[in-house]
């Protein structure tokens, strides 16, 4: 889906995607597919209390504390300074919050399933807690994803966000459900190779974005969404005060 978004942004929105950018997109998708194929099988409990027990275990609480600390650091310290120049700031917030969103949605899904089967989960406070966490995480995630799309090229945002979100979601689920304990050496090696491929693709995409030319100060680019107009068809604005270019 995200690879399609990158190519649609290139062809329909006229956002430039270099050849190395295409290679980066393909590397990200291939690496993510390898990780997903060899990811451990999840063992989801069949009750909201079981989910709550897993969510309050020390290992997962440490992950939640680390994720929230990084998110707060990105929002309070790094976003004002680097949010407009480094794509990883916004996408880091989205991906970390997204990993918590997936866990909360799983708990809500179990509660809904049990309720439809006649075992009501509405009276349990854990159900409403997970619902609140999911709502907060989704709102935060969408807010910073929109900021990333408004600031950076959509052809670059989509694959990088897909990679970071998928990786962190797998890590969060593995810590919470302890699915990695049954992994053999070949699966672990395959997942490691997939992660290295994903990381390489992300680096290529980020390096490609940094090589994009920037318009010099004092120049005006005419763009109407279709094509660059010729000087005969263009309308010019004369600026007599040089302070406009400061």
CSV table of C-alpha atoms in Angstrom, one decimal:
chain,number,residue,atom,x,y,z
A,1,UNK,CA,0.0,0.0,0.0
A,2,UNK,CA,2.7,2.5,1.0
A,3,UNK,CA,4.8,1.6,-2.1
A,4,UNK,CA,1.8,2.4,-4.2
A,5,UNK,CA,1.3,5.7,-2.4
A,6,UNK,CA,4.9,6.6,-3.1
A,7,UNK,CA,4.5,5.9,-6.9
A,8,UNK,CA,1.1,7.7,-7.0
A,9,UNK,CA,2.6,10.7,-5.3
A,10,UNK,CA,5.4,10.7,-7.9
A,11,UNK,CA,3.1,10.4,-11.0
A,12,UNK,CA,-0.1,12.2,-9.8
A,13,UNK,CA,1.2,14.9,-7.5
A,14,UNK,CA,4.4,15.4,-9.5
A,15,UNK,CA,6.5,14.8,-6.4
A,16,UNK,CA,10.0,13.8,-7.5
A,17,UNK,CA,11.2,10.3,-6.7
A,18,UNK,CA,14.7,9.6,-7.9
A,19,UNK,CA,15.9,6.2,-9.1
A,20,UNK,CA,17.6,5.6,-5.8
A,21,UNK,CA,14.4,6.5,-4.1
A,22,UNK,CA,12.6,3.8,-6.0
A,23,UNK,CA,15.3,1.4,-4.9
A,24,UNK,CA,14.8,2.6,-1.3
A,25,UNK,CA,11.1,1.9,-1.5
A,26,UNK,CA,11.6,-1.6,-2.9
A,27,UNK,CA,14.2,-2.3,-0.2
A,28,UNK,CA,11.8,-1.2,2.6
A,29,UNK,CA,8.9,-3.3,1.3
A,30,UNK,CA,11.1,-6.4,0.7
A,31,UNK,CA,12.6,-6.1,4.2
A,32,UNK,CA,9.2,-5.6,5.8
A,33,UNK,CA,7.8,-8.6,4.0
A,34,UNK,CA,10.6,-10.8,5.2
A,35,UNK,CA,10.1,-9.6,8.8
A,36,UNK,CA,6.4,-10.3,8.6
A,37,UNK,CA,6.8,-13.7,7.1
A,38,UNK,CA,9.2,-14.9,9.7
A,39,UNK,CA,7.6,-13.0,12.6
A,40,UNK,CA,6.6,-15.2,15.6
A,41,UNK,CA,3.1,-16.5,15.9
A,42,UNK,CA,1.0,-14.5,18.3
A,43,UNK,CA,-0.8,-16.1,21.2
A,44,UNK,CA,-3.6,-13.7,22.1
A,45,UNK,CA,-5.6,-14.4,25.3
A,46,UNK,CA,-9.3,-14.9,25.2
A,47,UNK,CA,-10.2,-12.4,27.9
A,48,UNK,CA,-9.7,-8.8,28.7
A,49,UNK,CA,-8.2,-9.7,32.0
A,50,UNK,CA,-5.6,-11.8,30.2
A,51,UNK,CA,-4.7,-8.9,28.0
A,52,UNK,CA,-4.4,-6.7,31.1
A,53,UNK,CA,-2.1,-9.2,32.8
A,54,UNK,CA,0.2,-9.1,29.8
A,55,UNK,CA,0.0,-5.3,29.5
A,56,UNK,CA,1.1,-4.8,33.2
A,57,UNK,CA,4.1,-7.2,33.1
A,58,UNK,CA,7.4,-5.4,33.8
A,59,UNK,CA,9.0,-5.9,30.3
A,60,UNK,CA,6.0,-4.3,28.5
A,61,UNK,CA,5.8,-1.5,31.1
A,62,UNK,CA,9.4,-0.7,30.4
A,63,UNK,CA,8.7,-0.5,26.7
A,64,UNK,CA,5.7,1.7,27.3
A,65,UNK,CA,7.7,4.0,29.5
A,66,UNK,CA,10.6,4.2,27.0
A,67,UNK,CA,8.2,4.9,24.1
A,68,UNK,CA,6.3,7.6,25.9
A,69,UNK,CA,9.6,9.2,27.1
A,70,UNK,CA,10.9,9.3,23.5
A,71,UNK,CA,7.6,10.7,22.2
A,72,UNK,CA,7.7,13.5,24.8
A,73,UNK,CA,11.3,14.2,24.0
A,74,UNK,CA,10.5,14.4,20.3
A,75,UNK,CA,7.5,16.7,20.8
A,76,UNK,CA,9.0,19.0,23.4
A,77,UNK,CA,12.6,19.3,22.3
A,78,UNK,CA,13.2,18.0,18.8
A,79,UNK,CA,10.1,19.1,17.0
A,80,UNK,CA,10.6,22.8,17.5
A,81,UNK,CA,14.2,22.6,16.3
A,82,UNK,CA,14.2,19.8,13.7
A,83,UNK,CA,10.6,19.0,12.9
A,84,UNK,CA,10.7,21.0,9.6
A,85,UNK,CA,14.0,19.5,8.4
A,86,UNK,CA,14.2,15.9,9.7
A,87,UNK,CA,11.4,13.6,8.6
A,88,UNK,CA,12.2,11.1,11.4
A,89,UNK,CA,10.9,13.4,14.1
A,90,UNK,CA,7.3,13.3,13.0
A,91,UNK,CA,7.4,9.7,11.9
A,92,UNK,CA,9.1,8.6,15.1
A,93,UNK,CA,6.1,10.0,17.1
A,94,UNK,CA,3.6,8.4,14.7
A,95,UNK,CA,5.3,5.0,14.8
A,96,UNK,CA,5.8,4.8,18.6
A,97,UNK,CA,2.2,5.9,19.3
A,98,UNK,CA,1.1,3.5,16.5
A,99,UNK,CA,2.7,0.5,18.3
A,100,UNK,CA,0.7,1.3,21.4
A,101,UNK,CA,-2.4,1.8,19.3
A,102,UNK,CA,-2.2,-1.7,17.8
A,103,UNK,CA,-1.9,-3.3,21.3
A,104,UNK,CA,-4.9,-1.3,22.5
A,105,UNK,CA,-7.0,-2.2,19.4
A,106,UNK,CA,-6.3,-5.9,20.0
A,107,UNK,CA,-7.6,-5.6,23.5
A,108,UNK,CA,-10.7,-3.8,22.3
A,109,UNK,CA,-11.3,-6.3,19.6
A,110,UNK,CA,-11.2,-9.2,22.1
A,111,UNK,CA,-13.7,-7.3,24.3
A,112,UNK,CA,-16.1,-6.7,21.4
A,113,UNK,CA,-15.8,-10.4,20.3
A,114,UNK,CA,-16.6,-11.6,23.8
A,115,UNK,CA,-19.5,-9.2,24.2
A,116,UNK,CA,-21.0,-10.3,20.9
A,117,UNK,CA,-20.7,-13.9,22.1
A,118,UNK,CA,-22.7,-13.1,25.2
A,119,UNK,CA,-19.9,-12.5,27.7
A,120,UNK,CA,-20.2,-8.8,28.3
A,121,UNK,CA,-16.9,-6.9,28.9
A,122,UNK,CA,-18.5,-3.5,29.3
A,123,UNK,CA,-18.4,-3.6,33.1
A,124,UNK,CA,-14.7,-4.1,33.2
A,125,UNK,CA,-12.6,-0.9,33.7
A,126,UNK,CA,-9.8,-2.4,31.6
A,127,UNK,CA,-12.0,-2.3,28.5
A,128,UNK,CA,-12.6,1.5,28.9
A,129,UNK,CA,-8.9,2.0,29.7
A,130,UNK,CA,-7.8,0.4,26.5
A,131,UNK,CA,-10.5,2.3,24.6
A,132,UNK,CA,-9.2,5.6,26.0
A,133,UNK,CA,-5.6,4.7,25.3
A,134,UNK,CA,-6.5,3.8,21.7
A,135,UNK,CA,-8.4,7.1,21.1
A,136,UNK,CA,-5.5,9.2,22.4
A,137,UNK,CA,-2.9,7.3,20.4
A,138,UNK,CA,-4.9,7.4,17.2
A,139,UNK,CA,-5.5,11.2,17.5
A,140,UNK,CA,-1.8,11.8,18.2
A,141,UNK,CA,-0.7,9.5,15.5
A,142,UNK,CA,-2.9,11.1,12.8
A,143,UNK,CA,-2.0,14.6,13.9
A,144,UNK,CA,1.7,14.1,13.4
A,145,UNK,CA,1.3,12.0,10.3
A,146,UNK,CA,-0.6,15.0,8.7
A,147,UNK,CA,2.2,17.3,9.8
A,148,UNK,CA,4.7,15.0,8.1
A,149,UNK,CA,2.7,14.9,4.9
A,150,UNK,CA,2.3,18.6,4.9
A,151,UNK,CA,6.0,19.2,5.4
A,152,UNK,CA,7.7,16.5,3.4
A,153,UNK,CA,7.3,14.6,0.1
A,154,UNK,CA,4.6,12.0,0.4
A,155,UNK,CA,6.6,9.6,-1.8
A,156,UNK,CA,9.2,9.6,1.0
A,157,UNK,CA,6.9,9.8,4.0
A,158,UNK,CA,4.8,6.7,3.1
A,159,UNK,CA,7.5,4.0,2.9
A,160,UNK,CA,9.5,5.3,5.9
A,161,UNK,CA,6.4,5.4,8.0
A,162,UNK,CA,5.4,1.9,6.9
A,163,UNK,CA,8.8,0.6,7.9
A,164,UNK,CA,9.0,2.3,11.3
A,165,UNK,CA,5.4,1.5,12.2
A,166,UNK,CA,5.7,-2.2,11.2
A,167,UNK,CA,9.0,-2.7,13.0
A,168,UNK,CA,7.9,-1.1,16.3
A,169,UNK,CA,4.5,-2.9,16.2
A,170,UNK,CA,6.3,-6.2,15.9
A,171,UNK,CA,8.6,-5.3,18.7
A,172,UNK,CA,5.8,-4.2,21.0
A,173,UNK,CA,3.7,-7.3,20.3
A,174,UNK,CA,6.7,-9.6,20.8
A,175,UNK,CA,7.5,-8.0,24.1
A,176,UNK,CA,3.9,-8.1,25.3
A,177,UNK,CA,2.9,-11.6,24.1
A,178,UNK,CA,6.4,-13.2,24.5
A,179,UNK,CA,6.3,-14.8,21.0
A,180,UNK,CA,10.0,-14.7,20.4
A,181,UNK,CA,10.7,-17.5,23.0
A,182,UNK,CA,9.8,-20.2,20.4
A,183,UNK,CA,11.9,-18.8,17.5
A,184,UNK,CA,14.6,-20.9,15.9
A,185,UNK,CA,18.0,-19.7,14.7
A,186,UNK,CA,16.9,-19.5,11.0
A,187,UNK,CA,13.9,-17.4,11.7
A,188,UNK,CA,15.9,-15.0,13.8
A,189,UNK,CA,18.5,-14.7,11.1
A,190,UNK,CA,15.9,-14.1,8.5
A,191,UNK,CA,14.3,-11.4,10.6
A,192,UNK,CA,17.7,-9.8,11.2
A,193,UNK,CA,18.4,-9.7,7.4
A,194,UNK,CA,14.9,-8.2,6.8
A,195,UNK,CA,15.6,-5.5,9.4
A,196,UNK,CA,19.0,-4.7,7.8
A,197,UNK,CA,17.3,-4.5,4.4
A,198,UNK,CA,14.6,-2.2,5.8
A,199,UNK,CA,17.2,0.0,7.5
A,200,UNK,CA,19.2,0.3,4.2
A,201,UNK,CA,16.1,1.3,2.3
A,202,UNK,CA,15.3,3.9,4.9
A,203,UNK,CA,18.8,5.4,4.7
A,204,UNK,CA,18.6,5.5,0.9
A,205,UNK,CA,15.3,7.3,1.0
A,206,UNK,CA,16.5,9.8,3.5
A,207,UNK,CA,19.7,10.4,1.6
A,208,UNK,CA,17.7,10.8,-1.7
A,209,UNK,CA,15.5,13.5,-0.1
A,210,UNK,CA,18.6,15.4,1.2
A,211,UNK,CA,19.9,15.5,-2.4
A,212,UNK,CA,16.8,17.3,-3.8
A,213,UNK,CA,17.7,20.8,-5.1
A,214,UNK,CA,16.5,23.8,-3.1
A,215,UNK,CA,15.3,27.0,-4.7
A,216,UNK,CA,17.7,29.9,-4.1
A,217,UNK,CA,16.5,33.0,-2.2
A,218,UNK,CA,15.0,35.6,-4.4
A,219,UNK,CA,13.6,33.2,-7.1
A,220,UNK,CA,10.0,32.5,-7.9
A,221,UNK,CA,8.8,29.1,-9.1
A,222,UNK,CA,5.6,29.1,-11.2
A,223,UNK,CA,3.5,26.0,-10.6
A,224,UNK,CA,-0.2,25.6,-11.3
A,225,UNK,CA,-0.6,21.9,-10.7
A,226,UNK,CA,-0.2,21.0,-14.4
A,227,UNK,CA,3.0,22.2,-16.0
A,228,UNK,CA,5.5,25.0,-15.9
A,229,UNK,CA,4.3,28.0,-17.9
A,230,UNK,CA,6.4,29.7,-20.5
A,231,UNK,CA,7.5,33.3,-19.9
A,232,UNK,CA,4.9,34.5,-22.5
A,233,UNK,CA,2.0,33.0,-20.6
A,234,UNK,CA,3.2,33.8,-17.1
A,235,UNK,CA,2.1,36.7,-15.0
A,236,UNK,CA,4.9,38.4,-13.1
A,237,UNK,CA,4.9,40.4,-9.8
A,238,UNK,CA,7.5,43.1,-9.5
A,239,UNK,CA,8.9,43.6,-6.0
A,240,UNK,CA,10.6,46.9,-5.5
A,241,UNK,CA,11.7,46.3,-1.9
A,242,UNK,CA,14.6,43.8,-1.4
A,243,UNK,CA,13.4,43.1,2.2
A,244,UNK,CA,10.9,40.6,0.8
A,245,UNK,CA,13.8,38.3,0.1
A,246,UNK,CA,15.1,38.3,3.6
